[in-house]
mmCIF file of C-alpha atoms and ligand atoms in Angstrom:
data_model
loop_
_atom_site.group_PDB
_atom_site.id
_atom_site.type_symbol
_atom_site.label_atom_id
_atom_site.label_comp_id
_atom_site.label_asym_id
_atom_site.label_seq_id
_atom_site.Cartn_x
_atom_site.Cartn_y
_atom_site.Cartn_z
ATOM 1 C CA UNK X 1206 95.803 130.728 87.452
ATOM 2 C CA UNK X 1207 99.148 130.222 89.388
ATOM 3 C CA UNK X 1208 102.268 132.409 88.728
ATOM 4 C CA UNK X 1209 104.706 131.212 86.399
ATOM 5 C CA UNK X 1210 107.194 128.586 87.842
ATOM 6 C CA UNK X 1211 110.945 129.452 88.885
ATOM 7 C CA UNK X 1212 113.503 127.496 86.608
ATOM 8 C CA UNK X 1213 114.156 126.230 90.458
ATOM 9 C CA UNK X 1214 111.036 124.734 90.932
ATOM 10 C CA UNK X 1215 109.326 121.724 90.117
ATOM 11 C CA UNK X 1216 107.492 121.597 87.107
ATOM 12 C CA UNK X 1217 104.772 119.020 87.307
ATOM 13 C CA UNK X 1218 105.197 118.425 83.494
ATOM 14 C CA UNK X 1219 109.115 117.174 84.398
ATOM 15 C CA UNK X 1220 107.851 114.929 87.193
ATOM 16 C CA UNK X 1221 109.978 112.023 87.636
ATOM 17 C CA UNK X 1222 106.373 109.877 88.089
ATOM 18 C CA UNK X 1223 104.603 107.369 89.511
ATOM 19 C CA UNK X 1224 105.572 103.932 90.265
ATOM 20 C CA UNK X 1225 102.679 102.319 88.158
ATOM 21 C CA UNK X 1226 102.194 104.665 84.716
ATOM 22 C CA UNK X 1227 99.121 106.349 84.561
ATOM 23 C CA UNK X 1228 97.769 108.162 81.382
ATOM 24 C CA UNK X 1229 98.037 111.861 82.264
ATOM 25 C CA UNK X 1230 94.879 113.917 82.500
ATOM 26 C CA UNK X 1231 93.386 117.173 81.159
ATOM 27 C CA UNK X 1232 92.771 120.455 83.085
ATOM 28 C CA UNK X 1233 94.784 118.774 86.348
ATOM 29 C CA UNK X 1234 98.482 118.856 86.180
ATOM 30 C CA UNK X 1235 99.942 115.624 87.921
ATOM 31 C CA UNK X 1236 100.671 117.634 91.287
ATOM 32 C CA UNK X 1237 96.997 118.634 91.508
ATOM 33 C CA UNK X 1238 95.973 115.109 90.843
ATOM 34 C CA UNK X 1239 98.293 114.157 93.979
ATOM 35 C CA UNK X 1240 96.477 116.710 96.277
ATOM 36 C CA UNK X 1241 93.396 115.460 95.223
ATOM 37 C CA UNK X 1242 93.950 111.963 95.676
ATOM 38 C CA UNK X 1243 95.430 112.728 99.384
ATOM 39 C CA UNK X 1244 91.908 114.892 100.100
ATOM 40 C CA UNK X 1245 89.928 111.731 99.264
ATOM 41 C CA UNK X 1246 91.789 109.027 101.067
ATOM 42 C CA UNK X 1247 91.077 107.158 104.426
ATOM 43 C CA UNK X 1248 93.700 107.987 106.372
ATOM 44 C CA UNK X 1249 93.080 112.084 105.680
ATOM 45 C CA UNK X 1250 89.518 112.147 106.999
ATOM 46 C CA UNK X 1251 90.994 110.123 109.910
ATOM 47 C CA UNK X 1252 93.270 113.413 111.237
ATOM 48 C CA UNK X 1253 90.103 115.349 112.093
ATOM 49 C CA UNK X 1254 90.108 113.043 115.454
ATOM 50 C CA UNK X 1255 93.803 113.068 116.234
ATOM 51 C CA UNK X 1256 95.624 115.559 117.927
ATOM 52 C CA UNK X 1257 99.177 116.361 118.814
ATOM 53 C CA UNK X 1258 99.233 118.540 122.178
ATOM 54 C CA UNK X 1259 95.901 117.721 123.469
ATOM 55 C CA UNK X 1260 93.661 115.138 123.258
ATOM 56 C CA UNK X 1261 90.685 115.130 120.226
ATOM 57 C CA UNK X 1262 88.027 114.755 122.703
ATOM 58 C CA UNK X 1263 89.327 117.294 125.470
ATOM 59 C CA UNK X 1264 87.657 119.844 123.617
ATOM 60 C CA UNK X 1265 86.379 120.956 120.258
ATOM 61 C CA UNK X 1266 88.813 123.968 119.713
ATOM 62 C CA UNK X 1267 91.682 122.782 119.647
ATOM 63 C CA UNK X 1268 93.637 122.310 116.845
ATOM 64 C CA UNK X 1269 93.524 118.253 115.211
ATOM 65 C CA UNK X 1270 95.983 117.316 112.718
ATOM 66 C CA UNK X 1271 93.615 117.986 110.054
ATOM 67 C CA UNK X 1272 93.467 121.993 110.542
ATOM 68 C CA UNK X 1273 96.813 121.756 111.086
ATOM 69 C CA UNK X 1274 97.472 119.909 107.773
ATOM 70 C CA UNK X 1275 95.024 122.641 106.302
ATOM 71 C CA UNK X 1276 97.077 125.701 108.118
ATOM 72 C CA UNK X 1277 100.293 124.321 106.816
ATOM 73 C CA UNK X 1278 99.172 124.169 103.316
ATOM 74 C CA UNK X 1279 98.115 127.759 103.826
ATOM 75 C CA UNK X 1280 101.252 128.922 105.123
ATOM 76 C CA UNK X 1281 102.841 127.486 102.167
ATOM 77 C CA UNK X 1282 100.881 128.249 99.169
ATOM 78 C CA UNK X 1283 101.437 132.212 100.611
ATOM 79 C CA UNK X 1284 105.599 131.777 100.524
ATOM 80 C CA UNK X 1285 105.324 129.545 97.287
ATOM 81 C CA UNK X 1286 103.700 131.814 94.867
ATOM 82 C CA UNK X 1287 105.811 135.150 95.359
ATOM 83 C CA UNK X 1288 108.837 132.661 94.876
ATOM 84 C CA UNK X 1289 107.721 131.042 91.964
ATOM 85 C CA UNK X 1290 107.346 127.043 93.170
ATOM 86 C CA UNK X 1291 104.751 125.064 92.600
ATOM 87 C CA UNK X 1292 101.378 125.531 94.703
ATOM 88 C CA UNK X 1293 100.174 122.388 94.165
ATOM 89 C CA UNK X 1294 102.821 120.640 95.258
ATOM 90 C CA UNK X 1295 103.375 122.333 98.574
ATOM 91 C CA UNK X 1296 99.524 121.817 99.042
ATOM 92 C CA UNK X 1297 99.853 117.903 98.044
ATOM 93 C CA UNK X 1298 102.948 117.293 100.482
ATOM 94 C CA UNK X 1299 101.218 119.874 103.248
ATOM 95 C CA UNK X 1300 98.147 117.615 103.113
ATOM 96 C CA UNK X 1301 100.196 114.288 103.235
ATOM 97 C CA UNK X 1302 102.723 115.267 105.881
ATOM 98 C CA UNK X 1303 101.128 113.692 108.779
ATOM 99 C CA UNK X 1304 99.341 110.712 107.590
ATOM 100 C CA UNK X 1305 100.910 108.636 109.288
ATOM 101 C CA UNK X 1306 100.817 109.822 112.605
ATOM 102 C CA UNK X 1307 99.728 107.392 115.217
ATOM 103 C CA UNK X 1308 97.186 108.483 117.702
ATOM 104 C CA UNK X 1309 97.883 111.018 120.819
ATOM 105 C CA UNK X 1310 100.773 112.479 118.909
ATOM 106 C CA UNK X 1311 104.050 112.388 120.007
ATOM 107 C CA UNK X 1312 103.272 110.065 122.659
ATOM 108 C CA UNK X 1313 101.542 107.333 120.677
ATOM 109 C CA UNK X 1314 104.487 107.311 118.379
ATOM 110 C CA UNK X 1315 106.972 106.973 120.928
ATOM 111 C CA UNK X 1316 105.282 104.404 122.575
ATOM 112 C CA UNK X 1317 104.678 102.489 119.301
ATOM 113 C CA UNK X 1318 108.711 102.728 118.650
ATOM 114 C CA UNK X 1319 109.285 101.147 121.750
ATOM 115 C CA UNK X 1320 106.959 98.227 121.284
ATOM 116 C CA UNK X 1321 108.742 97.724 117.351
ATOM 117 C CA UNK X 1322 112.274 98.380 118.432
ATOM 118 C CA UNK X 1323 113.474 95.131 117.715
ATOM 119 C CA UNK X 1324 111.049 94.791 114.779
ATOM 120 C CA UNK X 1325 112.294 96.993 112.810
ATOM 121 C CA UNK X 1326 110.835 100.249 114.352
ATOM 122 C CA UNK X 1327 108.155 102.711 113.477
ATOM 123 C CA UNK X 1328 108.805 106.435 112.371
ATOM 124 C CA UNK X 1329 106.157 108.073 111.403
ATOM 125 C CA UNK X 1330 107.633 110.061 108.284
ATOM 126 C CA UNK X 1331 107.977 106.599 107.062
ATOM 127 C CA UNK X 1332 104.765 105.746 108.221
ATOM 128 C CA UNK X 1333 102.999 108.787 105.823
ATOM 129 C CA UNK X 1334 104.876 107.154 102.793
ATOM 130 C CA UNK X 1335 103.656 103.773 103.957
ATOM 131 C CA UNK X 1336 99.817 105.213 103.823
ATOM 132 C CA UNK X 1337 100.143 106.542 100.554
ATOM 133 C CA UNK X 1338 102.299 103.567 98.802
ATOM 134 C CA UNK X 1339 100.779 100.741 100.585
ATOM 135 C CA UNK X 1340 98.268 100.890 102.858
ATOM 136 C CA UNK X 1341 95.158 102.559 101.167
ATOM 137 C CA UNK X 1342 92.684 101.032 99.087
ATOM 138 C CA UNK X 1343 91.398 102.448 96.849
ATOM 139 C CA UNK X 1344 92.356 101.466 93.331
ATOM 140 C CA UNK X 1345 91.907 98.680 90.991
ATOM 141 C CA UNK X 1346 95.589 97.789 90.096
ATOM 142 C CA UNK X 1347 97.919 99.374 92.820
ATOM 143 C CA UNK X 1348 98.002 99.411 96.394
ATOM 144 C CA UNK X 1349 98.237 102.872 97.890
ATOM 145 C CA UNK X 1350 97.312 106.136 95.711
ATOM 146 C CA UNK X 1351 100.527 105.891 93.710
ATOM 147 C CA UNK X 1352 101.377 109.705 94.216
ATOM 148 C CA UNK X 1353 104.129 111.265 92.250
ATOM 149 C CA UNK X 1354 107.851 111.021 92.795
ATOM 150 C CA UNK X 1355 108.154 114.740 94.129
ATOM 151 C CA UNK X 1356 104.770 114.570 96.475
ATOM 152 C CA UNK X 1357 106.429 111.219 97.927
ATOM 153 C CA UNK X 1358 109.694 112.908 98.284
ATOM 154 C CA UNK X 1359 108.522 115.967 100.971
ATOM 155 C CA UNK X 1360 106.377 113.295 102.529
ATOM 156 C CA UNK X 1361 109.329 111.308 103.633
ATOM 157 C CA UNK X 1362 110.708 114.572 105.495
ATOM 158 C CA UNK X 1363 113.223 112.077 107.561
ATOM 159 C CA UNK X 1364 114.268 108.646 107.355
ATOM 160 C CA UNK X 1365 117.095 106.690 109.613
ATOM 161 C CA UNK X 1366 119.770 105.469 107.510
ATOM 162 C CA UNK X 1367 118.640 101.926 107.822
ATOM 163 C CA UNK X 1368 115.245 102.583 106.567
ATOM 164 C CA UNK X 1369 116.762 104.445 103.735
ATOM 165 C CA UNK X 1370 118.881 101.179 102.464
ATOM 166 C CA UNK X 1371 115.424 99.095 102.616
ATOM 167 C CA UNK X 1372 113.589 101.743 100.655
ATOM 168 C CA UNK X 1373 116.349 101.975 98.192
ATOM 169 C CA UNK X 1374 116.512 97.778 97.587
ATOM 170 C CA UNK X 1375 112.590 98.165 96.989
ATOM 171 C CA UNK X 1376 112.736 101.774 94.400
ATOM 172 C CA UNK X 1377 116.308 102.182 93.706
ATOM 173 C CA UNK X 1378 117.251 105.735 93.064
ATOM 174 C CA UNK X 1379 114.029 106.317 94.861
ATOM 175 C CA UNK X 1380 113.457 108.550 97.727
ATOM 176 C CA UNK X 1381 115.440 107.071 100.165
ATOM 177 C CA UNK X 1382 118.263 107.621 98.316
ATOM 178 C CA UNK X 1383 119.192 111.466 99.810
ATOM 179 C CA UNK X 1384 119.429 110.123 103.314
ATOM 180 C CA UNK X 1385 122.293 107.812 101.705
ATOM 181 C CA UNK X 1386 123.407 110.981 99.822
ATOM 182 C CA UNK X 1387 122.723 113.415 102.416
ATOM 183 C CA UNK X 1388 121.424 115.557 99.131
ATOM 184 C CA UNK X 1389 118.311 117.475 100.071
ATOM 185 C CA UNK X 1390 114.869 117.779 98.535
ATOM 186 C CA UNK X 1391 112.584 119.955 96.389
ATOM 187 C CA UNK X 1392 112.317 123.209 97.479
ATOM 188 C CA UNK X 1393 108.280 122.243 97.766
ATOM 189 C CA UNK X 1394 109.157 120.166 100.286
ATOM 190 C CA UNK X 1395 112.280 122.274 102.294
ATOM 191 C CA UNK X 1396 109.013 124.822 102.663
ATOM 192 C CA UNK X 1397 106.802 122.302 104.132
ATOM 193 C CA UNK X 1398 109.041 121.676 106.350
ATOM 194 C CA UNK X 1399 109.590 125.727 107.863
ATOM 195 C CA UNK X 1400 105.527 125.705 107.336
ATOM 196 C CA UNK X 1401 104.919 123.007 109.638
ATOM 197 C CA UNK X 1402 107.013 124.738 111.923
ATOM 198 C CA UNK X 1403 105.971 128.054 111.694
ATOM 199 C CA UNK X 1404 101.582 126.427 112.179
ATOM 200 C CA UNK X 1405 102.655 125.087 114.936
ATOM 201 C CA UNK X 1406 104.765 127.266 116.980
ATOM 202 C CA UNK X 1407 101.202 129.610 116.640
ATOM 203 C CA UNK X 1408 98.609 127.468 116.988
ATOM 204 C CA UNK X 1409 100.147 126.070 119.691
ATOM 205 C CA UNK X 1410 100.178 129.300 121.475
ATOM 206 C CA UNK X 1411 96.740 129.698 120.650
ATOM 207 C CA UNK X 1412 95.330 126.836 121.943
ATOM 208 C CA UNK X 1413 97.427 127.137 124.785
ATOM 209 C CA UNK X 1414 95.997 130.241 126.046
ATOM 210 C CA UNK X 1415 92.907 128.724 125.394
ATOM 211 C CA UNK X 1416 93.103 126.130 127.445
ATOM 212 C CA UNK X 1417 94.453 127.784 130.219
ATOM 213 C CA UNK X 1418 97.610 126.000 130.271
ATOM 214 C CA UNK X 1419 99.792 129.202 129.612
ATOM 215 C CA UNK X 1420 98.826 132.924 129.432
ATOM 216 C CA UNK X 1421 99.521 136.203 127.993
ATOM 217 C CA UNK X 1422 101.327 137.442 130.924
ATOM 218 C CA UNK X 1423 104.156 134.618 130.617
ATOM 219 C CA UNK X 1424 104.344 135.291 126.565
ATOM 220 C CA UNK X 1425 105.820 138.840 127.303
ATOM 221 C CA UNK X 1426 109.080 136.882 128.397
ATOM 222 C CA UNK X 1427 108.822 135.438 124.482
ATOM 223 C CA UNK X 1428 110.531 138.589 122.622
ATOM 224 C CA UNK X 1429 109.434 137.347 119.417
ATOM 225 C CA UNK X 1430 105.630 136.916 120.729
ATOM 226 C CA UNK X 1431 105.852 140.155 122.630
ATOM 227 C CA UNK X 1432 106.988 142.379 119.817
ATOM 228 C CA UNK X 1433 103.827 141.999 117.735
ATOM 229 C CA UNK X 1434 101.903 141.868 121.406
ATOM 230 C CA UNK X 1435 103.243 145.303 121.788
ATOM 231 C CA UNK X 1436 102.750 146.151 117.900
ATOM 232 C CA UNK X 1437 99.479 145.097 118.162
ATOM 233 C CA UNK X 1438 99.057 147.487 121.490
ATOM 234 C CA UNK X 1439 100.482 150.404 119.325
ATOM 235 C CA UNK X 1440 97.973 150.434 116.878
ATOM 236 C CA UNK X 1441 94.778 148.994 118.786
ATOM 237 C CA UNK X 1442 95.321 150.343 122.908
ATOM 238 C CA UNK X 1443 92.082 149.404 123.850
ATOM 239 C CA UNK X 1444 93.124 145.799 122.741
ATOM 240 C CA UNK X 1445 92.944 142.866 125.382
ATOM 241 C CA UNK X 1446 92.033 138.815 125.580
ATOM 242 C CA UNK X 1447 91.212 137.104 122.749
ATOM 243 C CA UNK X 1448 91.513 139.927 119.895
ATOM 244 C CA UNK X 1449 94.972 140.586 121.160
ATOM 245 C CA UNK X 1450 96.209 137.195 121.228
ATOM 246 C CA UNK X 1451 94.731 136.776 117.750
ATOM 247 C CA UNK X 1452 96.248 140.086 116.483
ATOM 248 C CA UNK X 1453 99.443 139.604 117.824
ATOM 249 C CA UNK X 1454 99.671 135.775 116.505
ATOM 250 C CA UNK X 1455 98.529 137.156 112.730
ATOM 251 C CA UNK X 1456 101.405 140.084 113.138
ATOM 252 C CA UNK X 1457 103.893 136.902 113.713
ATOM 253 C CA UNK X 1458 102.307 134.920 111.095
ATOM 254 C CA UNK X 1459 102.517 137.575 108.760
ATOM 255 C CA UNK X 1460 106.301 138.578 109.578
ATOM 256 C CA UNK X 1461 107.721 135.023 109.407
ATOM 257 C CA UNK X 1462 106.024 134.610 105.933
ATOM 258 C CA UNK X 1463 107.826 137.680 104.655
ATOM 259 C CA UNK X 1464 110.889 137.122 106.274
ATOM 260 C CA UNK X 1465 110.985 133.017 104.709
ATOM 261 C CA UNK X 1466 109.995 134.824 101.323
ATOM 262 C CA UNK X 1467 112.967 137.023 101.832
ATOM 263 C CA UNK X 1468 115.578 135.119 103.434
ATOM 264 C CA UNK X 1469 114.999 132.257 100.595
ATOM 265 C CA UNK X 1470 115.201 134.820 97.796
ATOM 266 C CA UNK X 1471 118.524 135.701 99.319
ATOM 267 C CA UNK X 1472 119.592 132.300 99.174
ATOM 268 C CA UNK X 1473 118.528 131.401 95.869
ATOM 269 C CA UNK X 1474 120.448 134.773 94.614
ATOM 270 C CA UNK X 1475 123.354 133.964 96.489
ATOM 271 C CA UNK X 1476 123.791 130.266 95.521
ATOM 272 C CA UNK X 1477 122.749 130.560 91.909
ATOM 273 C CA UNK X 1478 120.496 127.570 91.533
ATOM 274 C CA UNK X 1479 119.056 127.044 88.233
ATOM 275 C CA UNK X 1480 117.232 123.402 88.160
ATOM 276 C CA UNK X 1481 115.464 121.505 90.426
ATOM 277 C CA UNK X 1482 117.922 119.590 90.518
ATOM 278 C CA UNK X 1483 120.617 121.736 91.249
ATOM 279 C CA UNK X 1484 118.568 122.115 94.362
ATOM 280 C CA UNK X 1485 118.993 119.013 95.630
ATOM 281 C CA UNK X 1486 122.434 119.124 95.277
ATOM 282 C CA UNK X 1487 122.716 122.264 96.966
ATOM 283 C CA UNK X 1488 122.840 123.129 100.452
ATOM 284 C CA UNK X 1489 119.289 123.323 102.590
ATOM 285 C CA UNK X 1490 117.601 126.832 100.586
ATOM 286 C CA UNK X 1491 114.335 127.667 102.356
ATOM 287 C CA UNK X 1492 115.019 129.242 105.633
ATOM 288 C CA UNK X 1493 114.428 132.515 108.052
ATOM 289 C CA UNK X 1494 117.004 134.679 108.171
ATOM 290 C CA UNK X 1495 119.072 134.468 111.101
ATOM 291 C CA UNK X 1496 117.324 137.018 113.737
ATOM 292 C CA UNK X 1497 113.979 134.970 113.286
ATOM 293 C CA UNK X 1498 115.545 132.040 113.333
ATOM 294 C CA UNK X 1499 117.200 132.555 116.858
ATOM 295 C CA UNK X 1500 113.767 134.244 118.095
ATOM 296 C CA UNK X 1501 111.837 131.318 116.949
ATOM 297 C CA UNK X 1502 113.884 128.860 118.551
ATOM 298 C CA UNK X 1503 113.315 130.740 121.685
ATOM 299 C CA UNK X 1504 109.426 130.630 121.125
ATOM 300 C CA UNK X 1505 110.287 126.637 120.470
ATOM 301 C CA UNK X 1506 111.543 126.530 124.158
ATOM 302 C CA UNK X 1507 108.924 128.275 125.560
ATOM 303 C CA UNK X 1508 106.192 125.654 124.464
ATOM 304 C CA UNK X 1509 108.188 122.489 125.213
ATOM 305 C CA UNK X 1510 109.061 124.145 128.729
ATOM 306 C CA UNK X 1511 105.668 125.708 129.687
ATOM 307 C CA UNK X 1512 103.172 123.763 127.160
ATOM 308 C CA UNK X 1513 104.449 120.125 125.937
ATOM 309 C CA UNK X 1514 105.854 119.408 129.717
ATOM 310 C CA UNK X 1515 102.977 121.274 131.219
ATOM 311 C CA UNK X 1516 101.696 118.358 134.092
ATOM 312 C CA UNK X 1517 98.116 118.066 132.707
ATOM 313 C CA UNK X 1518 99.781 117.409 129.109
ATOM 314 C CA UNK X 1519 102.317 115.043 130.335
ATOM 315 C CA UNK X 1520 99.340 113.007 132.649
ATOM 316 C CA UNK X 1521 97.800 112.719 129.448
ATOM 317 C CA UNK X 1522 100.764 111.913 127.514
ATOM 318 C CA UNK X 1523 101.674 109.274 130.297
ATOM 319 C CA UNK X 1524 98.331 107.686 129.942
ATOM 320 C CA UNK X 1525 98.498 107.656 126.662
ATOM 321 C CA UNK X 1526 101.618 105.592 126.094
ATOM 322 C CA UNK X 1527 99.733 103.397 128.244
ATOM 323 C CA UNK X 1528 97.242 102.882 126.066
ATOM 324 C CA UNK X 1529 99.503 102.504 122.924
ATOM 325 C CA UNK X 1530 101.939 100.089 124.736
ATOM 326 C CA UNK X 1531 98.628 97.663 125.716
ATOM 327 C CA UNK X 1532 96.777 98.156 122.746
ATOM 328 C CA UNK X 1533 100.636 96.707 120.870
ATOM 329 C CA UNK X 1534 100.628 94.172 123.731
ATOM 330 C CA UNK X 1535 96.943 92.993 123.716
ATOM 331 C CA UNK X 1536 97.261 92.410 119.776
ATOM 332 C CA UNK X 1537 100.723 90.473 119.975
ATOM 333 C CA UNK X 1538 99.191 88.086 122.721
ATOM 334 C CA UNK X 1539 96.216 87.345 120.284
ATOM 335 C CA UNK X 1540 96.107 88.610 116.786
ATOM 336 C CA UNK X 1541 92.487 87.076 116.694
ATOM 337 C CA UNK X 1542 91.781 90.520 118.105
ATOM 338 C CA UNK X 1543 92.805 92.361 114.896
ATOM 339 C CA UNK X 1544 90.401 92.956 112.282
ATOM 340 C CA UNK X 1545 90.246 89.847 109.897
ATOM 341 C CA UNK X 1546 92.655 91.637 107.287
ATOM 342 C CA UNK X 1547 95.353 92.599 109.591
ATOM 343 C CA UNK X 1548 95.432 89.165 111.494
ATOM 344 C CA UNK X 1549 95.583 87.249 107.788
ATOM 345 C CA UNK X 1550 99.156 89.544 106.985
ATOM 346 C CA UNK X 1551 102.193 87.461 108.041
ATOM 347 C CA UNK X 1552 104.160 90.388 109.070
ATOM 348 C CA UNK X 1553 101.880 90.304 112.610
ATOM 349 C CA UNK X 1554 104.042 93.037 114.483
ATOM 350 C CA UNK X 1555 103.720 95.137 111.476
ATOM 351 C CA UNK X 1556 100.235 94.674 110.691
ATOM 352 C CA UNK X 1557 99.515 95.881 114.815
ATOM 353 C CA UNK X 1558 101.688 98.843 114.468
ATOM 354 C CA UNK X 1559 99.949 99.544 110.830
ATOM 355 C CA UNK X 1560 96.500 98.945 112.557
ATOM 356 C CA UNK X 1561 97.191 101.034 115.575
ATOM 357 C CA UNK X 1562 99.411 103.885 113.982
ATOM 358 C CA UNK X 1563 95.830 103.916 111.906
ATOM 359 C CA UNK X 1564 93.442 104.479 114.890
ATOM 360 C CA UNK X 1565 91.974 107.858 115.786
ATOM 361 C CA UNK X 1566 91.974 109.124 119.407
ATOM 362 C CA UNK X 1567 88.904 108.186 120.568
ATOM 363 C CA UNK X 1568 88.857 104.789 119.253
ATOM 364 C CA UNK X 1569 92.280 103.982 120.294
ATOM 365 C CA UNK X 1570 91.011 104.814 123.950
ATOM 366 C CA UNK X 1571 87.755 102.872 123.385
ATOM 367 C CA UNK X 1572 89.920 100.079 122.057
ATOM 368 C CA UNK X 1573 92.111 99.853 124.951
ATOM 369 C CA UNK X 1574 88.902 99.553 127.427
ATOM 370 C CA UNK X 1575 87.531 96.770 125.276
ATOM 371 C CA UNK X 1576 90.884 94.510 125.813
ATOM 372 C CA UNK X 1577 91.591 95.326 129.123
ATOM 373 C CA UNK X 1578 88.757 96.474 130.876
ATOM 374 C CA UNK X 1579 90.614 99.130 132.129
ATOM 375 C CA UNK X 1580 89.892 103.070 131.105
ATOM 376 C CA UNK X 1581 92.872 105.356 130.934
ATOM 377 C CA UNK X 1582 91.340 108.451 128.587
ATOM 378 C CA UNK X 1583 87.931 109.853 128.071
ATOM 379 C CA UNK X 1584 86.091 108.082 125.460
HETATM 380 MG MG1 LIG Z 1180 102.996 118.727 111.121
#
């Protein structure tokens, strides 16, 4: 059983619903049922093989999208419970967050918003919503997997105004409407957010020192790192390499969890919320409190400086625009090349990006070598 809901949470039996109505169902509140449907769908199993620092097939311990996905949820079912929102909808939006990621991370979406700049664009917040509204198929009378109001909500975690004003002539008071607003969302989703951030910032580490890329020497000039380093030390001296990486990365885990739980409590106190709703209205609720906020941000500088720029990562992420920018340009020249489906769609730039945003690593790599004869990654 999960703990009671907060009067500031959202109750899955006040959902504002689903765009087609669906009979509800016993034992799974409508939440659950959203997880569920994101666990079975294409575009899920497809994050196993796409990665966002390094490449799927560099090596097989690094971190793919879908661990991360899972870590997130993890991080956020632990700071939803003690304050009372609703598991299963941190869990559903955790899950859905990066859908619709293109291959090769960062880079591959980049590249693909270059190639659709003057159609339109491609972000790939949008992109997740796009998955789960539109482009998975799976049921007899919708397109998509017709997920709740709230689940859709956290997955659209930013939108540019001008996407906003198309969403809102298709679903009017729909959820592009707070980026017209500038009204915020669920609480579910504000914690997705901090829990995406928080995975990341750690794994990241990890698999950096893995890889070799940075080390455990150049983390002591990260205080927030090197406090639970030195914690860690304290209580285990004989503690070196992996085990004290590990234990020092739990010790930070552990303390940002406690320090969301409490620095959100505070808010909530402090601002008087009573509704979901009044949430929305309110100003942004989940948060650290201010010292971990400015350490984190530090620890954010770190990686981009020493990890995300690192030269092997940006060779890779050169080559890998490469590979998105052909792949876009290959398809354009001759949508014969698209699978059957795709080419049939009239919207052709949009039915490339869709295809492409929807390939995994490996066979966007593979793909890239069939068209041009050319190999830019390891396939
Ligand atoms: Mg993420």
């Amino acid at each position: 059983m999960t703990a009671a809901l907060a009067p500031y949470a959202s109750d899955p039996a006040a959902s504002r619903g689903r765009r087609h109505a669906e009979q509800p169902t016993p034992h799974r509140s409508e939440f659950q049922r959203d997880r569920d449907r994101i666990v079975h769908c294409t575009a899920f199993r497809r994050l196993v093989y796409k990665t966002q620092v390094f490449l799927n097939h560099e090596g097989d311990l690094f971190r793919t999208r879908l661990t991360h996905s899972i870590e997130v949820a993890q991080l956020g079912r632990s700071i939803a419970r003690p304050l009372g929102l609703a598991e299963d909808l941190v869990e559903a939006i955790a899950l859905a967050h990066d859908l619709g990621h293109t291959p090769f991370g960062h880079a591959g979406q980049d590249a693909l918003n270059d190639c659709m700049a003057p159609h339109g664009g491609f972000e790939h917040n949008l992109q997740s919503l796009r998955v789960v509204d539109q482009l998975e198929e799976r049921y007899p009378r919708f397109d998509g997997l017709n997920l709740t109001f709230e689940t859709r909500e956290g997955i659209l975690k930013h939108c540019s105004r001008t996407n906003a004003q198309k969403l809102e002539q298709d679903e009017p008071g729909g959820v592009g409407q707070r980026f017209l607003d500038r009204t915020q969302p669920s609480l579910e989703a504000q914690l997705c957010n901090l829990a995406d951030e928080i995975a990341y910032n750690a794994h990241d580490i990890d698999d950096g020192v893995r890889s070799g890329l940075i080390t455990l020497e150049q983390l002591e000039q990260v205080p927030l790192f090197d406090g639970y380093r030195r914690q860690a030390l304290a209580a285990d001296p004989p503690l070196a390499g992996r085990r004290l990486l590990y234990e020092s990365i739990r010790l930070m885990l552990s303390a940002q969890v406690h320090d969301v739980i409490d620095a959100t409590t505070q808010a909530l106190r402090a601002c008087g919320v009573d509704s979901a709703d009044a949430v929305r209205r309110s100003a942004p609720l989940v948060c650290f409190g201010e010292p971990m906020r400015e350490r984190s941000s530090v620890l954010k500088t770190f990686l981009l400086r020493n990890l995300y720029r690192h030269p092997q990562v940006m060779h890779m992420t050169g080559q890998a625009r490469t590979v998105v920018r052909e792949l876009f340009e290959a398809y354009a020249a001759d949508p014969q090349e698209l699978p059957a489906a795709y080419a049939a769609r009239t919207d052709t730039t949009r039915a490339i990006a869709d295809y492409i945003a929807g390939m995994t690593d490996r066979f966007a790599a593979r793909e890239h070598e069939r068209l041009t004869g050319r190999r830019l990654l390891p396939a």
